[in-house]
Amino acid sequence: MKLILHSTIAFVAMVSICFGAPFKSTDKCGYSACNLGQPDKLNVHIVPHTHDDVGWLKTVDQYFYGARNDIQHAAVQYILDSVIPALVENPDRRFIYVEMAFFWRWWLEQTEDMKNTVKQLVNSGHLEFISGGWCMNDEGVTHYSSIIDQHSLGAEFLRDEFGECGRPKLGWQIDPFGHSREVASLFAQMGFDGLFFGRVDFQDYAIRNLTKTMEMIWKGSANLGEQSWLFTGILPRVYTAPSSFCFDYRCRDEPIKDDPRLHDYDVDQRVQAFIDAAHIQARSFTTNHIMMTMGSDFHYENANEWFKNLEKLIKHVNAKQANGSDVNLLYSTPTCYLYALNNANKTWTTKTDDFFPISYSEHGLWNGYFTSRPALKRYERHSNNILQVTKQLNAFSNITLRQAFFPLNEAMGVAQHHDAVSGTEKQHVADDYALRLSDGIDSALYVINQAYKKLLPKENRSPVVPNQFLCQLSNISECLPIEGQDIFTLTIWNPTIQPVQHIVHVPVTKYYTIRNPTGEIIFADVHQISQIIKNIPGRTSSAQLEISFQTSIPALGFNTYYFQAISEIEIEKTSSIEVTYNEACILQNQNLRIEFDDQGNLKNITNRRKNFTVSFSAQGFYWYTSFPGNNSGPEFQASGAYFFRPLTPTPLPVSNTRNITCTYSNVSQKASIVYNEWASQEIRLYDGANNVEMEWIVGPIPIDDNFGKEIIMRYDTDIQTDGLFYTDANGREIIERKRDYRPSWNYTVYESVSGNYYPIPSRVWIKDNQRQMTILTDRSEGGSSMHDGSVELMIHRRTLYDDSQGVGEPMNETAYGKGLVICGKHFLIIEPPENSALYHRPTAQQLYMSPISTYALPAVSYTDYSNNFRQTWSALTAQMPYNVHLLTLDQLTVKVFLIRIEHYFELHEDDTFSKPVQVDLQFFFDSVGKIMDLTELTLSANLPLNDMNRLIWRTANDESSYSKPTHSKASLTNTIVTLNPMQIKTFQVTLE
Amino acid sequence: MKLILHSTIAFVAMVSICFGAPFKSTDKCGYSACNLGQPDKLNVHIVPHTHDDVGWLKTVDQYFYGARNDIQHAAVQYILDSVIPALVENPDRRFIYVEMAFFWRWWLEQTEDMKNTVKQLVNSGHLEFISGGWCMNDEGVTHYSSIIDQHSLGAEFLRDEFGECGRPKLGWQIDPFGHSREVASLFAQMGFDGLFFGRVDFQDYAIRNLTKTMEMIWKGSANLGEQSWLFTGILPRVYTAPSSFCFDYRCRDEPIKDDPRLHDYDVDQRVQAFIDAAHIQARSFTTNHIMMTMGSDFHYENANEWFKNLEKLIKHVNAKQANGSDVNLLYSTPTCYLYALNNANKTWTTKTDDFFPISYSEHGLWNGYFTSRPALKRYERHSNNILQVTKQLNAFSNITLRQAFFPLNEAMGVAQHHDAVSGTEKQHVADDYALRLSDGIDSALYVINQAYKKLLPKENRSPVVPNQFLCQLSNISECLPIEGQDIFTLTIWNPTIQPVQHIVHVPVTKYYTIRNPTGEIIFADVHQISQIIKNIPGRTSSAQLEISFQTSIPALGFNTYYFQAISEIEIEKTSSIEVTYNEACILQNQNLRIEFDDQGNLKNITNRRKNFTVSFSAQGFYWYTSFPGNNSGPEFQASGAYFFRPLTPTPLPVSNTRNITCTYSNVSQKASIVYNEWASQEIRLYDGANNVEMEWIVGPIPIDDNFGKEIIMRYDTDIQTDGLFYTDANGREIIERKRDYRPSWNYTVYESVSGNYYPIPSRVWIKDNQRQMTILTDRSEGGSSMHDGSVELMIHRRTLYDDSQGVGEPMNETAYGKGLVICGKHFLIIEPPENSALYHRPTAQQLYMSPISTYALPAVSYTDYSNNFRQTWSALTAQMPYNVHLLTLDQLTVKVFLIRIEHYFELHEDDTFSKPVQVDLQFFFDSVGKIMDLTELTLSANLPLNDMNRLIWRTANDESSYSKPTHSKASLTNTIVTLNPMQIKTFQVTLE
């Protein structure tokens, strides 16, 4: 019922218009609609705007409707209701809108008349969409796959409803808590001409303000050259109006009182105050144009109040020009301000690093959020995994059910918001995000079932296809629907374009024989589920056993495993399991050897192939005590949802002793190390594996001492790092980090620990000349290298104070009345530096696009099953290049598909794979049809690349941002595409 | 400069359209625009409305513009900006607007297009003006002259701009703190068909709620019969929406969440809650119609929010009719609800008393405000005096400068607001009201000067007419501009139609000879100004002397007195002054004898003509201690700006001893009685006077004991009153009061003192068979008779606690760093009951329409002056009837005038004057021209009486409210008008 509703609404919004002829704009919008002011004046671009969080203190529903105004007054429906007539009323007015998650909801409720009105406003440049993603995504903890998706979701809506005039021209990241170079690069590839944001480090800001370098050219990629460059501007007051000039209901600033009859007539003072504010702002900028953002969070609920007073201000300030004032106010947009800067023919300084982490003040650093809400962070990553699999299944089964899983697309778009996956929302909102993802997954599961109904039956067979279901609690060894079942199947889809070695874990209440796709009964371990897992609050499963086996899943395809119960007596001891307790032990396979002492300490990891060892002086769980401040001044800054501030710089070990149990079977060797009742890890080495799987379970974090705690997993090695470490940006390019250092300015250290914490969306490494230890994470975490040879990742946190950045709650997650327990994984790769990319690049892709298991209860014998159903299938018939990744495969209409492929190695990472690569697009479609037509698009898929003409900027070193178009001229006869390192290409493909 | 601006703007708004042909409405507005619902349903009239205080916590300017939103968020400009487009957007919507002080300001700022839009909305019944006064006037402390004026000011604006569709059909007094029978009577005479209000006594409410008598026919006058009857309804929730259904920004109620995708979808619960609320409300009313006021203070700043949710509510509630629900929601107005009741053909209970005082709770009575801010209350009455004189001078001088004194008209309109003259506003707002009146008086003074430039010069003379100025501080014996002058003139205008005996007091620094209009040097007393006066904080005059003389000023005319300084040596001792200190003394003239003992106690007043004595057991100042509560419950209710609650029922004398000084001169005999350093009175008897003038000076009220105090003047006599006393309503009809009693219900006494306090706008009396003591006040005061023979008037108050009705300040007025000092007067009339009206009726009229003195510095000799200037003049050539009062004389255009005349005696008050009277209207215009045309109008002058067709109602006693039109058929040949007791007639007069 609920699903049907979702789908119906989704249909309304998301019926795609596919690309035929290139866009043509006959309207005056974009740059052609710009007023560029007066050449001899200080032109103040007055930019009316609203910043509408897609959830924060309230849920996205509550923000849209204006529910729960007891929490925060905010009601987006009324903002749009109000702005549109205000724009119609006075054609001088301009407005920008950013968050499509809200605009789309509003649009669904409008009449055709209203839609036409809005279209006219858009086509005449009065209403301009800026950035235009589903939300204003976070930059620290998001994955590039989902950033691209969420921007494409918004862009698609805008393209379908508004055409070229609706295409956003720049990025608008005014609120996120730090800025990623990768986001700049992606935005450049989306065709944006610029980016504005509001938050940088206060030290950085002060210097830029002084040196007039608030605006720059950001070189977004170390691999992609000019096509990744993005003009970037820092806003002077985050995104607010000059002091006393906020005319929104929620501000208490005075209106412009310009009726001379008034006892409080104040025009002269107000005009002078504004002229002063303009002159002060102009000191930090280099042209005779400045931009004033006139708005804030959820402003313009009554647009008239803002506009009416702005017009009085404009009128009276500009009237002073007759008396020689040099200040000229004009309604404008960020796009037009950008265009004015571009027209100024200046050169600009450049930036090659990123804006992480940023300090709000001496002791308030926006990097607690790199870890906040680790469960939500993982669930978001998992949901994307489901989403990408669903897209693939929808495409390969050719069922054209894209609209049916729109709820998951939408929930993922919402989840990218800078107060969603960031963890900086209120608890009830975090719960709502999770519910949305869950509802989205439900909608996806419907499509997965429809797809498997096409893909599973053998040709010419019409069996009843059993319902496929997910066991999403298998991370706590729980899958209730199969409990007690005598027969079930497990079908695993591999969404990568390489076959993948996969370890299957199935929690069961019985013993089973398992048949692989060719009908052979396979070897499997049967373990007792550990007491640690069984003690996790909320686990209701009665399963005591877990079956594990290793298998290989075909590229872009599936395998099915058939489970049939056997009595315990029938058990053939297929695996001989050996166990040691609190003894020194060694885990070892073909590639790696891991040594522990009898105290449970990890001592060495040896790469047996390359014959070197990394020694560990320490490894395990530590905590920082959260600073318990009242935020009454920088020195009283508390650690909280946004900020990480330890009370002292030295973390404490969670315990001084630990118990170690080592277990050996055919499938795996593992060391289970219990630190105390709330912290344990299991270090696993699978047969043939090139990495070490470290599963940790942490929580409930104790707070009975009334101190918050931030838990890290630390790896102290003998690698000679010289202060350097390396972290990724949004799962793609790697940035070198140096302890107590910022590349862009002379950095003063106020927080010795927190000042070195960086976002780790997917990986971190340290290295010396011979050895590199790369740690891959299963979600975003904060991390650092606090001393040479050491890496630490913050995996869980529980604080008891709000850090006063608005959320109004400590970061104190609970479940079942206790602090939340988090399970997670790290993957260690111990390789020489020159060999590391070969392993961490594909492993990282496999982590975010893992095989997805679905279960079913066919209730038929294996013979019946195998007669009727395919048990293995792959969409690919050829082997694909190792350095190509299928980023997106999405069926738009019956014959039209969107595909994104990428080269996922950086330059110079690997002797073999850091080279350009060619791939034939037809290979991806062999199972569905022959490519008839191809159009290369911008990254956000809203413009043929042929039509992209970005503004050209010049650097202070006289470089030009102009990049020769390199879009593929692939055609029916030539579907072979060349990808350079880190290049993503996006195509609309039409099949015959 | 400021005056010019005032005038310019006034011209825009107030160019009158005079009445020619009767109005014809061709549009669908008023009753013809009403949706009367469904006969078999409970019809819920949804009435969107905003209640916009014309000043309260903020000034009227601040409320209009939305300034000082730190005090209270309220911005009327945006309300109207917002409501109009919302009405255009959906023709189902309806809205009412009430306060013309705001609407007029807004109207001035609108384009012609917008004005046309609004006119269309008015002509189609979508926007309806309700009540339509300049403000929603207070009912307790206002004077009928100003109530009529403020309603006429609004009505004139509406008539001029909107014609018949703009004419309000009913009274809407939703917020005032008690309700006056006189207001009901005046509203009936304005042509209103009904009245709704929100506040009644909680005991009264409970009973009416139970007995379904929330709606009734109020017999507004004991004299005027059916033409004063008014259908009256009490609103069920003051004027708010049912709980949880307030959809304004400032409410935190939930919106209607009707998108089924929402996690918080709530339509079913909300619909049921509203249906329940409708059924509960319906229990208290008798028809199948109920009205729900959907709005509150300054609501609809974003009208869309209200309307959008109301429409969802209407849609979903009405949808339940398909399932058998009997609830039918419809957009409506109070007018249409009234019409639906009228159509119901029911009979209604009647009411003949008033709604004063009303209790909010057991211990919170809305009657402190009867006295709060006594200085403002007096200043407002004084300003009206100036206004009426200015109107007359403008008319008789035929200078057509009505627009130039519009600021005073406007300021008086504003001052009638129920948080203005009531004294229940914040201090800064009270100051602003006074400033507005002062600015208004400045504008009037300009007109007074222009008028005297026409009236003063003798025919065929063109002297330089010296500037006339007011000495408004003469109540503290200060007139700086004449200090040290050798020559000045004093011109006194008498605005009544009878010659008036007037006592002139002129504070001077020199001795003067004074010539009367015939050139004779007149007798005058020269007194030393008392130390009490000289000590009043803020007095800056160096005058030590005060000249006093008695004179008679011609009816509707003036006298000029010429003052010429003489050296002290030249003084002819014209008056022999005798003084006694602390001795028993007697003041006596032809009519009265007043006896004091040597302790300063007033003992007896004897009416010498009628030969009876009233003996006093006590007379003088007492205080009640203000209850110092925190308002956390009824028992902790504090005394404050609104509420009077004494700590104990027994007032304390301000001192146990007093000093008395008796002074005798030819002009007056007086006893000056000093109680302590902050309370004194002077009891004066003038030659020939029929009343005793009691001037009191009180303040600063001491609060060093941390107790607020409420000061009363008490008169304890031997009159046998049997619990009865008599108070006026708005300066007109008298209502009998009985201690600890309410005529309408079985009254439970919770507050023995406060429960007996009534408004005394102009007079109070007690009487027995032979004797009546009438006390006239110079402003509104609260008062009572707490035991037989006693009258007390609360003359000043200073409280230290807010009483939690919103104003947020104690009633603690200060000036010059000290508690405010108040000077005031009472006038005692001691006559037999049958003889009292003869004196108190004209005296009361002379008090509110006192002679107005203006001074000038002609700098010419008396001979020159008398050669060039008229020194006496009257507009009247014939003597006018004693029982007729000229209420209004206002020149609209060169030849068109508005005149209101009234019979100001009640039935049976006086053997002679309580009879119908005839008066020739031509007499009033003899000095300006001959009447060519006459149209009798409704009281608010916005409709020819011929066209007035009020709805007809029937009482439970089967009386009909139908009243035969009695409008005067006066014509060119017959300008004689008959007035019945208490009848007011309003005419538009056109001269040849």
PDB file of C-alpha atoms in Angstrom, chain A residues 2 5-6 9 59 61-62 64-71 73 75 77-78 81-82 104-106 108-110 247-264 301-302 304-305 308-309 312 410 432 435-436 439, chain B residues 2 5-6 9 59 61-62 64-71 73 75 77-78 81-82 104-106 108-110 247-264 301-302 304-305 308-309 312 410 432 435-436 439:
ATOM      1  CA  LYS A   2       2.655   2.409   1.052  1.00  0.00           C
ATOM      2  CA  LEU A   5       1.708   5.475  -3.099  1.00  0.00           C
ATOM      3  CA  HIS A   6       5.383   6.091  -3.320  1.00  0.00           C
ATOM      4  CA  ILE A   9       3.984  10.026  -6.789  1.00  0.00           C
ATOM      5  CA  THR A  59      12.641  15.850   9.916  1.00  0.00           C
ATOM      6  CA  ASP A  61       8.685  16.150   6.439  1.00  0.00           C
ATOM      7  CA  GLN A  62       8.392  18.458   9.404  1.00  0.00           C
ATOM      8  CA  PHE A  64       8.462  20.991   4.585  1.00  0.00           C
ATOM      9  CA  TYR A  65       5.100  21.178   6.281  1.00  0.00           C
ATOM     10  CA  GLY A  66       6.077  23.386   9.177  1.00  0.00           C
ATOM     11  CA  ALA A  67       5.201  20.728  11.702  1.00  0.00           C
ATOM     12  CA  ARG A  68       6.783  20.675  15.145  1.00  0.00           C
ATOM     13  CA  ASN A  69       7.318  24.405  15.138  1.00  0.00           C
ATOM     14  CA  ASP A  70       7.841  24.013  18.851  1.00  0.00           C
ATOM     15  CA  ILE A  71      11.278  22.703  17.987  1.00  0.00           C
ATOM     16  CA  HIS A  73       9.953  27.503  13.291  1.00  0.00           C
ATOM     17  CA  ALA A  75       7.988  25.620   6.988  1.00  0.00           C
ATOM     18  CA  GLN A  77       5.886  24.849   1.851  1.00  0.00           C
ATOM     19  CA  TYR A  78       5.092  28.412   2.799  1.00  0.00           C
ATOM     20  CA  ASP A  81       4.150  29.587  -1.644  1.00  0.00           C
ATOM     21  CA  SER A  82       5.330  33.027  -0.696  1.00  0.00           C
ATOM     22  CA  TRP A 104      10.130  18.724  -5.774  1.00  0.00           C
ATOM     23  CA  ARG A 105       7.632  18.096  -2.971  1.00  0.00           C
ATOM     24  CA  TRP A 106       6.237  21.554  -3.446  1.00  0.00           C
ATOM     25  CA  LEU A 108       3.948  18.001  -6.847  1.00  0.00           C
ATOM     26  CA  GLU A 109       1.310  20.007  -4.999  1.00  0.00           C
ATOM     27  CA  GLN A 110       1.024  22.812  -7.523  1.00  0.00           C
ATOM     28  CA  PHE A 247      14.218  41.431   7.345  1.00  0.00           C
ATOM     29  CA  ASP A 248      12.829  38.020   8.035  1.00  0.00           C
ATOM     30  CA  TYR A 249      10.089  37.314  10.538  1.00  0.00           C
ATOM     31  CA  ARG A 250      12.480  35.383  12.742  1.00  0.00           C
ATOM     32  CA  CYS A 251      14.964  38.235  12.932  1.00  0.00           C
ATOM     33  CA  ARG A 252      14.297  41.106  15.220  1.00  0.00           C
ATOM     34  CA  ASP A 253      16.049  43.637  13.057  1.00  0.00           C
ATOM     35  CA  GLU A 254      14.183  46.838  12.466  1.00  0.00           C
ATOM     36  CA  PRO A 255      12.307  47.324   9.203  1.00  0.00           C
ATOM     37  CA  ILE A 256      13.280  50.313   7.077  1.00  0.00           C
ATOM     38  CA  LYS A 257      11.026  52.987   8.500  1.00  0.00           C
ATOM     39  CA  ASP A 258      10.715  55.408   5.634  1.00  0.00           C
ATOM     40  CA  ASP A 259       7.366  57.021   6.207  1.00  0.00           C
ATOM     41  CA  PRO A 260       8.315  60.531   7.296  1.00  0.00           C
ATOM     42  CA  ARG A 261       5.264  60.644   9.556  1.00  0.00           C
ATOM     43  CA  LEU A 262       6.731  57.929  11.742  1.00  0.00           C
ATOM     44  CA  HIS A 263       8.059  58.834  15.121  1.00  0.00           C
ATOM     45  CA  ASP A 264      10.845  56.317  14.422  1.00  0.00           C
ATOM     46  CA  GLU A 301       8.403  32.242   4.682  1.00  0.00           C
ATOM     47  CA  ASN A 302       6.880  35.648   4.145  1.00  0.00           C
ATOM     48  CA  ASN A 304       7.177  40.191   1.092  1.00  0.00           C
ATOM     49  CA  GLU A 305       8.807  41.247   4.345  1.00  0.00           C
ATOM     50  CA  LYS A 308       9.655  45.114   0.656  1.00  0.00           C
ATOM     51  CA  ASN A 309      12.428  46.243   2.951  1.00  0.00           C
ATOM     52  CA  LYS A 312      13.338  50.447   0.358  1.00  0.00           C
ATOM     53  CA  GLU A 410      15.024  10.046  -2.806  1.00  0.00           C
ATOM     54  CA  ASP A 432      13.685   9.423  10.547  1.00  0.00           C
ATOM     55  CA  LEU A 435      13.322   5.051   8.471  1.00  0.00           C
ATOM     56  CA  ARG A 436      13.389   6.757   5.085  1.00  0.00           C
ATOM     57  CA  ASP A 439      11.309   2.513   3.384  1.00  0.00           C
TER      58      ASP A 439
ATOM     59  CA  LYS B   2       6.145  68.481  10.425  1.00  0.00           C
ATOM     60  CA  LEU B   5       3.665  66.878   6.150  1.00  0.00           C
ATOM     61  CA  HIS B   6       0.746  65.932   8.300  1.00  0.00           C
ATOM     62  CA  ILE B   9      -0.995  63.279   3.869  1.00  0.00           C
ATOM     63  CA  THR B  59       3.440  52.120  19.499  1.00  0.00           C
ATOM     64  CA  ASP B  61       3.872  53.174  14.352  1.00  0.00           C
ATOM     65  CA  GLN B  62       5.854  50.210  15.549  1.00  0.00           C
ATOM     66  CA  PHE B  64       2.224  49.078  11.655  1.00  0.00           C
ATOM     67  CA  TYR B  65       5.791  48.798  10.447  1.00  0.00           C
ATOM     68  CA  GLY B  66       6.819  45.795  12.498  1.00  0.00           C
ATOM     69  CA  ALA B  67       9.467  47.779  14.320  1.00  0.00           C
ATOM     70  CA  ARG B  68      10.693  46.697  17.751  1.00  0.00           C
ATOM     71  CA  ASN B  69       9.898  43.081  17.113  1.00  0.00           C
ATOM     72  CA  ASP B  70      12.112  42.407  20.084  1.00  0.00           C
ATOM     73  CA  ILE B  71       9.182  43.516  22.212  1.00  0.00           C
ATOM     74  CA  HIS B  73       6.390  40.339  16.815  1.00  0.00           C
ATOM     75  CA  ALA B  75       3.695  44.049  11.719  1.00  0.00           C
ATOM     76  CA  GLN B  77       1.787  46.393   6.993  1.00  0.00           C
ATOM     77  CA  TYR B  78       2.612  42.818   6.142  1.00  0.00           C
ATOM     78  CA  ASP B  81       0.121  43.009   2.158  1.00  0.00           C
ATOM     79  CA  SER B  82      -0.452  39.336   2.691  1.00  0.00           C
ATOM     80  CA  TRP B 104      -5.798  53.863   6.367  1.00  0.00           C
ATOM     81  CA  ARG B 105      -2.019  53.980   6.723  1.00  0.00           C
ATOM     82  CA  TRP B 106      -1.701  50.957   4.523  1.00  0.00           C
ATOM     83  CA  LEU B 108      -1.982  55.517   1.604  1.00  0.00           C
ATOM     84  CA  GLU B 109       0.957  53.388   0.518  1.00  0.00           C
ATOM     85  CA  GLN B 110      -0.890  51.420  -2.159  1.00  0.00           C
ATOM     86  CA  PHE B 247      -2.313  28.147  11.944  1.00  0.00           C
ATOM     87  CA  ASP B 248      -0.455  31.384  12.374  1.00  0.00           C
ATOM     88  CA  TYR B 249       3.293  31.693  12.391  1.00  0.00           C
ATOM     89  CA  ARG B 250       3.268  32.654  16.037  1.00  0.00           C
ATOM     90  CA  CYS B 251       1.311  29.605  17.090  1.00  0.00           C
ATOM     91  CA  ARG B 252       3.057  26.335  17.400  1.00  0.00           C
ATOM     92  CA  ASP B 253       0.026  24.300  16.468  1.00  0.00           C
ATOM     93  CA  GLU B 254       0.609  21.609  13.936  1.00  0.00           C
ATOM     94  CA  PRO B 255      -0.326  22.218  10.309  1.00  0.00           C
ATOM     95  CA  ILE B 256      -2.791  19.822   8.731  1.00  0.00           C
ATOM     96  CA  LYS B 257      -0.494  17.135   7.441  1.00  0.00           C
ATOM     97  CA  ASP B 258      -2.488  15.603   4.628  1.00  0.00           C
ATOM     98  CA  ASP B 259       0.150  14.292   2.278  1.00  0.00           C
ATOM     99  CA  PRO B 260      -0.159  10.527   2.727  1.00  0.00           C
ATOM    100  CA  ARG B 261       3.569  10.162   2.126  1.00  0.00           C
ATOM    101  CA  LEU B 262       4.310  12.011   5.346  1.00  0.00           C
ATOM    102  CA  HIS B 263       5.560  10.094   8.306  1.00  0.00           C
ATOM    103  CA  ASP B 264       3.335  12.382  10.416  1.00  0.00           C
ATOM    104  CA  GLU B 301       1.084  38.282   8.639  1.00  0.00           C
ATOM    105  CA  ASN B 302       1.438  35.348   6.315  1.00  0.00           C
ATOM    106  CA  ASN B 304      -1.372  31.796   3.227  1.00  0.00           C
ATOM    107  CA  GLU B 305      -0.430  29.738   6.260  1.00  0.00           C
ATOM    108  CA  LYS B 308      -3.995  26.937   3.288  1.00  0.00           C
ATOM    109  CA  ASN B 309      -4.553  24.926   6.441  1.00  0.00           C
ATOM    110  CA  LYS B 312      -7.448  21.514   4.179  1.00  0.00           C
ATOM    111  CA  GLU B 410      -6.308  60.873  14.024  1.00  0.00           C
ATOM    112  CA  ASP B 432       3.851  58.006  22.364  1.00  0.00           C
ATOM    113  CA  LEU B 435       3.165  62.784  21.867  1.00  0.00           C
ATOM    114  CA  ARG B 436       0.626  62.058  19.149  1.00  0.00           C
ATOM    115  CA  ASP B 439       1.437  66.822  17.721  1.00  0.00           C
TER     116      ASP B 439
END
